[in-house]
Amino acid sequence: MVEQLERRSLFTQSQEDYLKALYLLGGGERPVPTRELAQRLGISSPSVSEMVNRLSAQALVEHDRYRGQQLTREGRKVALELVRHHRLLEMFLVQVLGYSLDEVHDEAERLEHVISERMEQRIFELLGRPELDPHGHAIPTLTGRVRHVSHRALSECRAGEKVTVQGVSDEDPGKLRELERRGLLPGTHVAVLAGSEFEGPVEVKIKGRRAGVPLGLARAVFVAESH
Amino acid sequence: MVEQLERRSLFTQSQEDYLKALYLLGGGERPVPTRELAQRLGISSPSVSEMVNRLSAQALVEHDRYRGQQLTREGRKVALELVRHHRLLEMFLVQVLGYSLDEVHDEAERLEHVISERMEQRIFELLGRPELDPHGHAIPTLTGRVRHVSHRALSECRAGEKVTVQGVSDEDPGKLRELERRGLLPGTHVAVLAGSEFEGPVEVKIKGRRAGVPLGLARAVFVAESH
DNA sequence: CATGAAAGATAGGATAGCCTAACTTTCAGG
DNA sequence: CCTGAAAGTTAGGCTATCCTATCTTTCATG
């Protein structure tokens, strides 16, 4: 309990960034090349080498000289906490503060390093213990488990299906805004009238209104069976 | 507008701490001695001297050698933004995330440095454009104005008065919790049955229930006429 | 299996913040 | 108006992060 609440700030923001990037790139499965990590973080390779040395001295990272690095169990724990923070925060920003999907990332990126476990918990409860962030990514649990979420795109649905939008995966702010404008936000119920054939749009009914969703957009919308 | 949203992070967290402390200690009126600033920040005097040099090079602080330092107009602007962030965040943590009064300070202290102007605005609106934080301190406006709030303690009220709790000013977590337990939170309506005489408790009616508030506690409760 | 390009590591250097030790200025009392 | 304690500053050091230039290792390929 105390450990849970007081764990904060044993690591610098910089260290946390490395650990999280390592997790997101390698998933803890694959050794990540130095150059790749450097690219992701926008930092020179020598700087990464140096930091990785510090992190492996702290047993957060395992470094195979000239071959790459991956997280240790301990390092993954830290990374997962950050990812949990990030995704909870994105959900929070959307649902409580009314952010649009293209605005949440940067804010969450800064907040994830400073919120306490208490705040994490309060947000988690306030949101009704969500399992997915607004982009449809799984939110790791407090114990560091990551539920597997099988995604199906709206573009793959067939006529007659009733689905719920789980997430919207697109880095392009313009597309995100476009999806929002059309009401294709996480939580929205959609009835598929006609699937996409010959690259045409998917015909759907959103909140009672008929609409055609261009294939490009439909591919970025992840859905699940309505229940 | 863009300036408003993009102003973030021109300063380091450390610099921001100095500016805020300078504001809270000197109010922008009085030159603050180096030692005092050092004490407040928990940092050595030489370190303060050094940082103050950097800050005056950026025209955020005016430094009168051997005599003290105070904020420039620009420095005060930055400080006020931080104070605004801090107080809005405290209110937010209490009202939206259900924090108790003794838990808000540390969290707000970390968050105040990283929230965007957008988030500030959203919180401000969500809370209904509050003018006071949960401790009864004025929240500076976006333009940096600070409303003057005249405080009167519950201990100074007389029989028959109907007042509303504006804030609770006490650094002692035990006292804060005690006040919360008694329902003396910002927003609470209180009818004063009998004022404190001869150091005795203040007799009041809170939410229909009679209670005696010990003088020590009553002094930490700031109230305003109910309307 | 030799070799050169690509990837990685080391060397050397900068800056922000902090510290302690030593020096300088201020100013209250005598 | 002299002086010593208190306050303030300067000097010199340390660590974390970052960088560029240079050296080393790996590995595909001829």
Coordinates of C-alpha atoms (C1' of nucleotides) in Angstrom, one line a residue:
Chain A
M1 CA 0.0 0.0 0.0
V2 CA 2.7 2.5 1.0
E3 CA 4.9 1.0 -1.6
Q4 CA 2.1 1.6 -4.1
L5 CA 1.7 5.2 -3.1
E6 CA 5.2 6.3 -2.5
R7 CA 7.0 4.7 -5.4
R8 CA 7.0 8.0 -7.3
S9 CA 10.0 9.8 -8.6
L10 CA 12.6 7.1 -8.0
F11 CA 13.4 7.7 -11.6
T12 CA 14.0 10.9 -13.6
Q13 CA 11.6 11.8 -16.4
S14 CA 14.4 11.1 -18.8
Q15 CA 14.9 7.6 -17.5
E16 CA 11.2 7.0 -17.6
D17 CA 11.1 8.1 -21.2
Y18 CA 13.7 5.5 -22.2
L19 CA 12.0 2.7 -20.3
K20 CA 8.6 3.5 -21.9
A21 CA 10.1 3.8 -25.4
L22 CA 11.9 0.5 -24.9
Y23 CA 8.6 -1.1 -23.9
L24 CA 6.6 0.4 -26.8
L25 CA 9.3 -0.6 -29.3
G26 CA 10.3 -4.0 -28.1
G27 CA 7.3 -5.1 -26.1
G28 CA 9.8 -6.6 -23.8
E29 CA 10.2 -9.5 -26.3
R30 CA 12.7 -8.2 -28.8
P31 CA 16.1 -6.5 -28.1
V32 CA 15.8 -3.0 -29.4
P33 CA 18.7 -1.6 -31.5
T34 CA 20.3 1.6 -30.1
R35 CA 19.7 3.5 -33.2
E36 CA 16.0 2.7 -33.1
L37 CA 15.7 3.9 -29.6
A38 CA 17.6 7.0 -30.4
Q39 CA 15.4 7.8 -33.3
R40 CA 12.2 7.3 -31.3
L41 CA 13.4 9.6 -28.5
G42 CA 14.9 12.1 -30.8
I43 CA 18.3 11.8 -29.2
S44 CA 21.8 10.9 -30.4
S45 CA 22.9 7.3 -30.3
P46 CA 25.9 8.0 -28.0
S47 CA 23.5 9.6 -25.5
V48 CA 21.3 6.5 -25.6
S49 CA 24.4 4.2 -25.1
E50 CA 25.3 6.2 -22.1
M51 CA 21.8 6.2 -20.6
V52 CA 21.4 2.5 -21.3
N53 CA 24.5 1.9 -19.3
R54 CA 23.1 3.8 -16.3
L55 CA 19.8 1.9 -16.6
S56 CA 21.5 -1.5 -16.8
A57 CA 23.5 -0.6 -13.7
Q58 CA 20.1 -0.2 -12.0
A59 CA 19.0 -3.6 -13.4
L60 CA 16.2 -2.0 -15.4
V61 CA 17.6 -2.9 -18.7
E62 CA 19.6 -5.7 -20.1
H63 CA 22.2 -4.6 -22.5
D64 CA 23.8 -7.0 -25.0
R65 CA 26.9 -5.1 -26.2
Y66 CA 26.7 -4.2 -29.9
R67 CA 23.4 -6.1 -30.1
G68 CA 20.6 -4.2 -28.4
Q69 CA 18.7 -3.8 -25.2
Q70 CA 15.6 -4.9 -23.6
L71 CA 13.7 -4.4 -20.4
T72 CA 14.2 -6.5 -17.3
R73 CA 11.2 -7.6 -15.3
E74 CA 11.7 -4.5 -13.1
G75 CA 12.1 -2.2 -16.0
R76 CA 9.0 -3.5 -17.6
K77 CA 7.1 -2.8 -14.4
V78 CA 8.1 0.8 -14.5
A79 CA 7.3 1.1 -18.2
L80 CA 3.9 -0.5 -17.7
E81 CA 3.1 1.9 -15.0
L82 CA 3.8 4.8 -17.3
V83 CA 1.8 3.3 -20.1
R84 CA -1.1 2.8 -17.7
H85 CA -0.8 6.4 -16.6
H86 CA -0.7 7.6 -20.2
R87 CA -3.7 5.6 -21.4
L88 CA -5.8 6.4 -18.3
L89 CA -4.9 10.0 -18.7
E90 CA -5.9 10.0 -22.4
M91 CA -9.3 8.5 -21.5
F92 CA -9.7 11.0 -18.7
L93 CA -8.9 14.0 -20.9
V94 CA -11.4 12.9 -23.4
Q95 CA -14.2 11.9 -21.1
V96 CA -13.9 14.4 -18.3
L97 CA -12.2 17.4 -19.8
G98 CA -13.7 17.1 -23.3
Y99 CA -10.4 16.9 -25.2
S100 CA -10.6 15.8 -28.8
L101 CA -8.6 12.7 -29.8
D102 CA -5.8 14.6 -31.5
E103 CA -5.2 16.7 -28.4
V104 CA -4.7 14.1 -25.7
H105 CA -1.3 12.6 -26.5
D106 CA 1.0 15.5 -25.7
E107 CA -0.9 16.4 -22.5
A108 CA -0.8 12.8 -21.3
E109 CA 2.9 12.6 -22.2
R110 CA 3.7 15.3 -19.7
L111 CA 1.2 14.3 -17.0
E112 CA 2.1 10.6 -17.0
H113 CA 5.4 11.4 -15.2
V114 CA 4.0 13.4 -12.4
I115 CA 0.7 11.9 -11.2
S116 CA 0.7 10.0 -8.0
E117 CA -0.7 6.5 -7.5
R118 CA -3.5 8.1 -5.7
M119 CA -4.5 10.2 -8.7
E120 CA -4.1 7.2 -10.9
Q121 CA -6.6 5.3 -8.7
R122 CA -9.1 8.2 -8.5
I123 CA -9.1 8.6 -12.3
F124 CA -9.4 4.9 -12.8
E125 CA -12.5 4.7 -10.5
L126 CA -14.0 7.9 -11.9
L127 CA -13.9 6.5 -15.4
G128 CA -15.5 3.2 -14.2
R129 CA -12.3 1.1 -14.4
P130 CA -11.8 1.4 -18.1
E131 CA -9.9 -1.3 -20.0
L132 CA -9.2 0.6 -23.2
D133 CA -7.9 4.1 -23.9
P134 CA -9.7 6.3 -26.5
H135 CA -7.5 4.9 -29.2
G136 CA -8.5 1.4 -28.4
H137 CA -5.3 0.3 -26.7
A138 CA -5.5 -1.8 -23.7
I139 CA -4.8 -0.1 -20.4
P140 CA -2.4 -2.2 -18.3
T141 CA -3.7 -3.2 -14.9
L142 CA -2.3 -2.1 -11.7
T143 CA -0.4 -5.4 -11.4
G144 CA 1.1 -4.9 -14.9
R145 CA -1.0 -7.3 -16.9
V146 CA -2.0 -6.3 -20.4
R147 CA -5.3 -7.7 -21.7
H148 CA -5.2 -8.8 -25.2
V149 CA -7.7 -6.9 -27.3
S150 CA -8.6 -8.3 -30.7
H151 CA -9.3 -5.5 -33.1
R152 CA -11.5 -5.5 -36.1
A153 CA -11.8 -2.5 -38.3
L154 CA -15.1 -1.0 -39.3
S155 CA -13.9 -1.5 -42.9
E156 CA -14.1 -5.3 -42.3
C157 CA -17.7 -5.3 -41.1
R158 CA -20.6 -6.8 -43.1
A159 CA -24.2 -5.6 -43.6
G160 CA -26.4 -6.2 -40.6
E161 CA -23.7 -6.1 -38.0
K162 CA -24.2 -3.9 -34.9
V163 CA -21.0 -2.8 -33.4
T164 CA -19.5 -0.4 -30.9
V165 CA -16.6 1.8 -31.6
Q166 CA -13.7 0.7 -29.4
G167 CA -11.0 3.0 -30.5
V168 CA -9.7 5.2 -33.2
S169 CA -6.2 4.6 -34.4
D170 CA -4.8 7.3 -36.5
E171 CA -1.9 9.6 -36.0
D172 CA -3.1 12.1 -38.5
P173 CA -4.9 14.9 -36.5
G174 CA -7.0 15.8 -39.6
K175 CA -8.3 12.3 -39.9
L176 CA -9.0 12.2 -36.2
R177 CA -11.0 15.3 -36.3
E178 CA -12.8 14.1 -39.3
L179 CA -13.8 10.9 -37.4
E180 CA -14.9 12.9 -34.5
R181 CA -17.0 15.2 -36.7
R182 CA -18.7 12.1 -38.0
G183 CA -19.4 10.9 -34.5
L184 CA -17.2 7.9 -34.7
L185 CA -15.9 8.2 -31.1
P186 CA -15.2 5.3 -28.7
G187 CA -18.5 4.2 -27.2
T188 CA -20.6 5.0 -30.3
H189 CA -23.0 2.4 -31.5
V190 CA -23.0 1.8 -35.2
A191 CA -25.2 -0.3 -37.4
V192 CA -23.6 -1.5 -40.6
L193 CA -26.0 -1.2 -43.5
A194 CA -23.6 -2.3 -46.2
G195 CA -19.9 -3.3 -46.0
S196 CA -17.2 -1.9 -48.2
E197 CA -17.0 -3.5 -51.6
F198 CA -14.8 -2.4 -54.5
E199 CA -13.1 0.2 -52.3
G200 CA -16.3 2.0 -51.7
P201 CA -17.5 3.6 -48.5
V202 CA -19.1 1.6 -45.7
E203 CA -22.7 2.5 -45.3
V204 CA -23.7 2.8 -41.7
K205 CA -26.3 4.2 -39.3
I206 CA -24.9 6.4 -36.5
K207 CA -27.3 7.6 -33.8
G208 CA -30.2 7.0 -36.2
R209 CA -28.6 8.9 -39.1
R210 CA -27.4 7.2 -42.3
A211 CA -23.9 7.9 -43.4
G212 CA -21.2 6.7 -45.7
V213 CA -17.7 6.2 -44.2
P214 CA -14.9 6.3 -46.7
L215 CA -12.8 3.2 -46.6
G216 CA -9.7 5.1 -45.5
L217 CA -11.5 6.4 -42.4
A218 CA -13.3 3.1 -41.8
R219 CA -10.0 1.3 -41.6
A220 CA -8.9 3.5 -38.7
V221 CA -12.0 2.7 -36.6
F222 CA -11.8 -0.4 -34.4
V223 CA -15.0 -2.0 -33.3
A224 CA -16.4 -4.8 -31.2
E225 CA -19.7 -6.6 -31.4
S226 CA -22.4 -4.6 -29.6
H227 CA -23.9 -6.3 -26.6
Chain B
M1 CA -4.6 32.6 -28.7
V2 CA -1.6 30.6 -30.0
E3 CA 0.6 32.5 -27.6
Q4 CA -1.8 31.5 -24.8
L5 CA -1.7 27.8 -25.8
E6 CA 2.0 27.5 -26.7
R7 CA 3.7 29.4 -24.0
R8 CA 4.5 26.2 -22.0
S9 CA 7.8 25.1 -21.0
L10 CA 9.9 28.1 -21.9
F11 CA 11.1 27.7 -18.4
T12 CA 12.5 24.8 -16.4
Q13 CA 10.6 23.5 -13.5
S14 CA 13.4 24.8 -11.3
Q15 CA 13.1 28.3 -12.6
E16 CA 9.4 28.2 -12.2
D17 CA 9.8 27.2 -8.6
Y18 CA 12.0 30.2 -7.9
L19 CA 9.6 32.6 -9.6
K20 CA 6.6 31.2 -7.7
A21 CA 8.4 31.3 -4.4
L22 CA 9.5 34.8 -5.0
Y23 CA 5.9 35.8 -5.7
L24 CA 4.6 34.0 -2.6
L25 CA 7.2 35.5 -0.3
G26 CA 7.4 39.0 -1.6
G27 CA 4.1 39.5 -3.3
G28 CA 6.1 41.4 -5.9
E29 CA 6.1 44.3 -3.5
R30 CA 9.1 43.7 -1.3
P31 CA 12.6 42.6 -2.3
V32 CA 13.2 39.1 -0.9
P33 CA 16.5 38.3 0.8
T34 CA 18.5 35.5 -0.7
R35 CA 18.6 33.5 2.5
E36 CA 14.8 33.6 2.8
L37 CA 14.3 32.3 -0.8
A38 CA 16.9 29.6 -0.1
Q39 CA 15.1 28.5 3.0
R40 CA 11.8 28.3 1.3
L41 CA 13.1 26.3 -1.6
G42 CA 15.3 24.1 0.6
I43 CA 18.3 25.1 -1.4
S44 CA 21.7 26.6 -0.4
S45 CA 22.1 30.4 -0.7
P46 CA 24.9 30.2 -3.3
S47 CA 22.6 28.1 -5.5
V48 CA 20.0 30.8 -5.2
S49 CA 22.4 33.5 -6.0
E50 CA 23.4 31.6 -9.1
M51 CA 19.9 31.0 -10.3
V52 CA 18.8 34.5 -9.6
N53 CA 21.6 35.7 -11.9
R54 CA 20.2 33.5 -14.7
L55 CA 16.7 34.8 -14.0
S56 CA 17.7 38.4 -14.1
A57 CA 19.6 37.8 -17.3
Q58 CA 16.2 36.8 -18.6
A59 CA 14.6 39.9 -17.2
L60 CA 12.3 37.9 -14.9
V61 CA 13.9 39.1 -11.7
E62 CA 15.4 42.3 -10.6
H63 CA 18.4 41.8 -8.4
D64 CA 19.8 44.5 -6.2
R65 CA 23.2 43.2 -5.2
Y66 CA 23.6 42.3 -1.5
R67 CA 20.0 43.6 -1.0
G68 CA 17.5 41.2 -2.4
Q69 CA 15.5 40.3 -5.4
Q70 CA 12.0 40.8 -6.7
L71 CA 10.0 39.9 -9.7
T72 CA 9.8 42.0 -12.8
R73 CA 6.4 42.4 -14.5
E74 CA 7.3 39.5 -16.8
G75 CA 8.4 37.3 -13.9
R76 CA 5.3 38.1 -12.0
K77 CA 3.2 37.0 -15.0
V78 CA 4.9 33.6 -15.0
A79 CA 4.5 33.3 -11.2
L80 CA 0.9 34.2 -11.4
E81 CA 0.2 31.6 -14.0
L82 CA 1.8 29.0 -11.7
V83 CA -0.2 30.1 -8.8
R84 CA -3.4 30.0 -10.9
H85 CA -2.5 26.5 -12.0
H86 CA -1.9 25.4 -8.4
R87 CA -5.1 26.8 -7.0
L88 CA -7.3 25.6 -9.8
L89 CA -5.7 22.2 -9.5
E90 CA -6.3 22.0 -5.8
M91 CA -10.0 22.9 -6.4
F92 CA -10.1 20.3 -9.2
L93 CA -8.5 17.6 -7.1
V94 CA -11.0 18.2 -4.3
Q95 CA -14.1 18.6 -6.3
V96 CA -13.6 16.2 -9.2
L97 CA -11.3 13.6 -7.8
G98 CA -12.5 13.7 -4.2
Y99 CA -9.1 14.5 -2.6
S100 CA -9.1 15.6 1.0
L101 CA -7.7 19.0 1.8
D102 CA -4.4 17.7 3.2
E103 CA -3.7 15.7 0.1
V104 CA -4.0 18.3 -2.6
H105 CA -0.9 20.4 -2.1
D106 CA 1.8 18.0 -3.2
E107 CA -0.1 16.7 -6.2
A108 CA -0.9 20.3 -7.4
E109 CA 2.8 21.2 -6.8
R110 CA 3.8 18.7 -9.4
L111 CA 1.0 19.2 -11.8
E112 CA 1.2 22.9 -11.9
H113 CA 4.3 22.8 -14.0
V114 CA 3.1 20.5 -16.7
I115 CA -0.5 21.3 -17.5
S116 CA -1.2 23.2 -20.8
E117 CA -3.3 26.3 -21.1
R118 CA -5.9 24.2 -22.7
M119 CA -6.1 22.0 -19.6
E120 CA -6.2 25.0 -17.4
Q121 CA -9.1 26.4 -19.3
R122 CA -11.0 23.1 -19.3
I123 CA -10.6 22.7 -15.6
F124 CA -11.6 26.3 -15.0
E125 CA -14.8 25.9 -17.0
L126 CA -15.6 22.4 -15.5
L127 CA -15.4 23.9 -12.0
G128 CA -17.7 26.8 -13.0
R129 CA -15.0 29.5 -13.1
P130 CA -14.1 29.4 -9.4
E131 CA -12.6 32.4 -7.7
L132 CA -11.2 30.7 -4.7
D133 CA -9.2 27.5 -4.0
P134 CA -10.3 25.1 -1.3
H135 CA -8.1 26.9 1.2
G136 CA -9.9 30.2 0.5
H137 CA -7.1 31.7 -1.5
A138 CA -8.0 33.8 -4.5
I139 CA -7.3 32.2 -7.8
P140 CA -5.5 34.7 -10.1
T141 CA -7.4 35.4 -13.3
L142 CA -6.1 34.5 -16.8
T143 CA -4.9 38.1 -17.1
G144 CA -3.0 37.9 -13.9
R145 CA -5.3 39.9 -11.7
V146 CA -5.8 38.8 -8.1
R147 CA -9.1 39.6 -6.5
H148 CA -8.9 40.7 -2.9
V149 CA -10.7 38.4 -0.6
S150 CA -11.5 39.6 2.9
H151 CA -11.3 36.7 5.3
R152 CA -13.2 36.4 8.6
A153 CA -12.6 33.4 10.8
L154 CA -15.4 31.3 12.2
S155 CA -14.1 32.1 15.6
E156 CA -15.0 35.8 15.1
C157 CA -18.6 35.2 14.3
R158 CA -21.5 36.1 16.6
A159 CA -24.7 34.3 17.5
G160 CA -27.3 34.5 14.8
E161 CA -25.0 34.8 11.8
K162 CA -25.4 32.6 8.8
V163 CA -22.2 32.0 7.0
T164 CA -20.7 29.9 4.3
V165 CA -17.3 28.3 4.6
Q166 CA -14.9 29.8 2.1
G167 CA -11.8 28.1 2.9
V168 CA -9.8 26.2 5.5
S169 CA -6.3 27.5 6.2
D170 CA -4.2 25.0 8.1
E171 CA -1.0 23.3 7.3
D172 CA -1.5 20.6 9.9
P173 CA -3.0 17.5 8.1
G174 CA -4.5 16.3 11.4
K175 CA -6.4 19.5 11.8
L176 CA -7.5 19.5 8.2
R177 CA -8.8 16.0 8.5
E178 CA -10.6 17.0 11.8
L179 CA -12.3 19.9 10.0
E180 CA -13.3 17.6 7.2
R181 CA -14.7 15.1 9.6
R182 CA -16.8 17.8 11.1
G183 CA -18.1 18.8 7.7
L184 CA -16.4 22.2 7.7
L185 CA -15.5 22.2 4.0
P186 CA -15.6 25.0 1.5
G187 CA -19.2 25.5 0.5
T188 CA -20.8 24.4 3.7
H189 CA -23.5 26.6 5.2
V190 CA -23.1 27.2 8.9
A191 CA -25.5 28.9 11.4
V192 CA -23.8 30.3 14.4
L193 CA -25.7 29.7 17.5
A194 CA -23.2 31.2 20.0
G195 CA -19.9 32.8 19.4
S196 CA -16.8 31.9 21.2
E197 CA -16.4 33.6 24.6
F198 CA -13.8 32.9 27.2
E199 CA -11.9 30.7 24.8
G200 CA -14.8 28.3 24.6
P201 CA -16.0 26.5 21.5
V202 CA -18.2 28.1 18.9
E203 CA -21.7 26.6 18.9
V204 CA -22.9 26.1 15.4
K205 CA -25.5 24.2 13.3
I206 CA -24.0 22.3 10.3
K207 CA -26.5 20.7 8.0
G208 CA -29.1 20.8 10.6
R209 CA -26.9 19.2 13.3
R210 CA -25.7 21.1 16.4
A211 CA -22.0 21.0 17.1
G212 CA -19.3 22.8 19.1
V213 CA -16.2 23.8 17.2
P214 CA -13.2 24.2 19.4
L215 CA -11.6 27.7 19.1
G216 CA -8.4 26.3 17.7
L217 CA -10.3 24.8 14.8
A218 CA -12.7 27.7 14.4
R219 CA -9.8 30.0 13.8
A220 CA -8.7 28.0 10.8
V221 CA -12.1 28.3 9.1
F222 CA -12.7 31.3 6.9
V223 CA -16.2 32.3 6.2
A224 CA -18.3 34.8 4.3
E225 CA -21.9 36.0 4.9
S226 CA -24.4 33.5 3.4
H227 CA -26.5 34.9 0.6
Chain C
dC1 C1' 37.4 -15.1 -45.9
dA2 C1' 38.5 -10.2 -46.5
dT3 C1' 36.4 -5.7 -46.4
dG4 C1' 33.8 -1.6 -46.0
dA5 C1' 29.4 0.4 -44.7
dA6 C1' 26.4 0.6 -40.9
dA7 C1' 25.7 0.3 -36.2
dG8 C1' 27.5 0.8 -31.6
dA9 C1' 30.7 2.5 -28.1
dT10 C1' 34.1 5.7 -26.2
dA11 C1' 36.3 10.2 -25.7
dG12 C1' 35.9 14.8 -24.8
dG13 C1' 33.0 18.8 -24.1
dA14 C1' 28.9 21.7 -22.8
dT15 C1' 25.1 23.2 -19.6
dA16 C1' 21.9 23.3 -15.8
dG17 C1' 21.5 22.9 -11.0
dC18 C1' 23.3 21.9 -6.8
dC19 C1' 26.9 21.8 -3.0
dT20 C1' 30.8 23.4 0.4
dA21 C1' 34.5 26.5 1.4
dA22 C1' 36.2 30.9 1.2
dC23 C1' 35.9 35.7 0.4
dT24 C1' 33.1 40.4 0.5
dT25 C1' 29.7 43.5 1.9
dT26 C1' 26.4 45.4 5.1
dC27 C1' 25.1 47.3 9.3
dA28 C1' 24.1 47.4 14.4
dG29 C1' 26.5 48.5 18.6
dG30 C1' 30.0 50.2 21.1
Chain D
dC1 C1' 33.5 55.6 12.8
dC2 C1' 35.3 50.8 13.9
dT3 C1' 34.3 46.2 14.0
dG4 C1' 32.5 41.6 13.9
dA5 C1' 28.5 38.7 12.9
dA6 C1' 25.3 37.9 9.5
dA7 C1' 24.1 37.9 4.9
dG8 C1' 25.5 37.6 0.1
dT9 C1' 28.7 36.3 -3.5
dT10 C1' 32.4 33.9 -5.8
dA11 C1' 35.3 29.9 -6.6
dG12 C1' 35.7 25.3 -7.5
dG13 C1' 33.5 20.7 -7.7
dC14 C1' 30.0 17.2 -8.8
dT15 C1' 26.3 14.7 -11.5
dA16 C1' 22.9 14.1 -15.1
dT17 C1' 22.0 14.6 -19.9
dC18 C1' 23.0 15.9 -23.9
dC19 C1' 26.2 16.6 -28.1
dT20 C1' 30.0 15.8 -31.9
dA21 C1' 34.1 13.5 -33.4
dT22 C1' 36.4 9.3 -33.5
dC23 C1' 37.2 4.6 -32.7
dT24 C1' 35.4 -0.5 -32.7
dT25 C1' 32.5 -4.2 -34.0
dT26 C1' 29.4 -6.7 -36.9
dC27 C1' 28.0 -8.7 -41.0
dA28 C1' 26.5 -8.9 -45.8
dT29 C1' 28.9 -9.7 -50.0
dG30 C1' 32.1 -10.2 -53.4

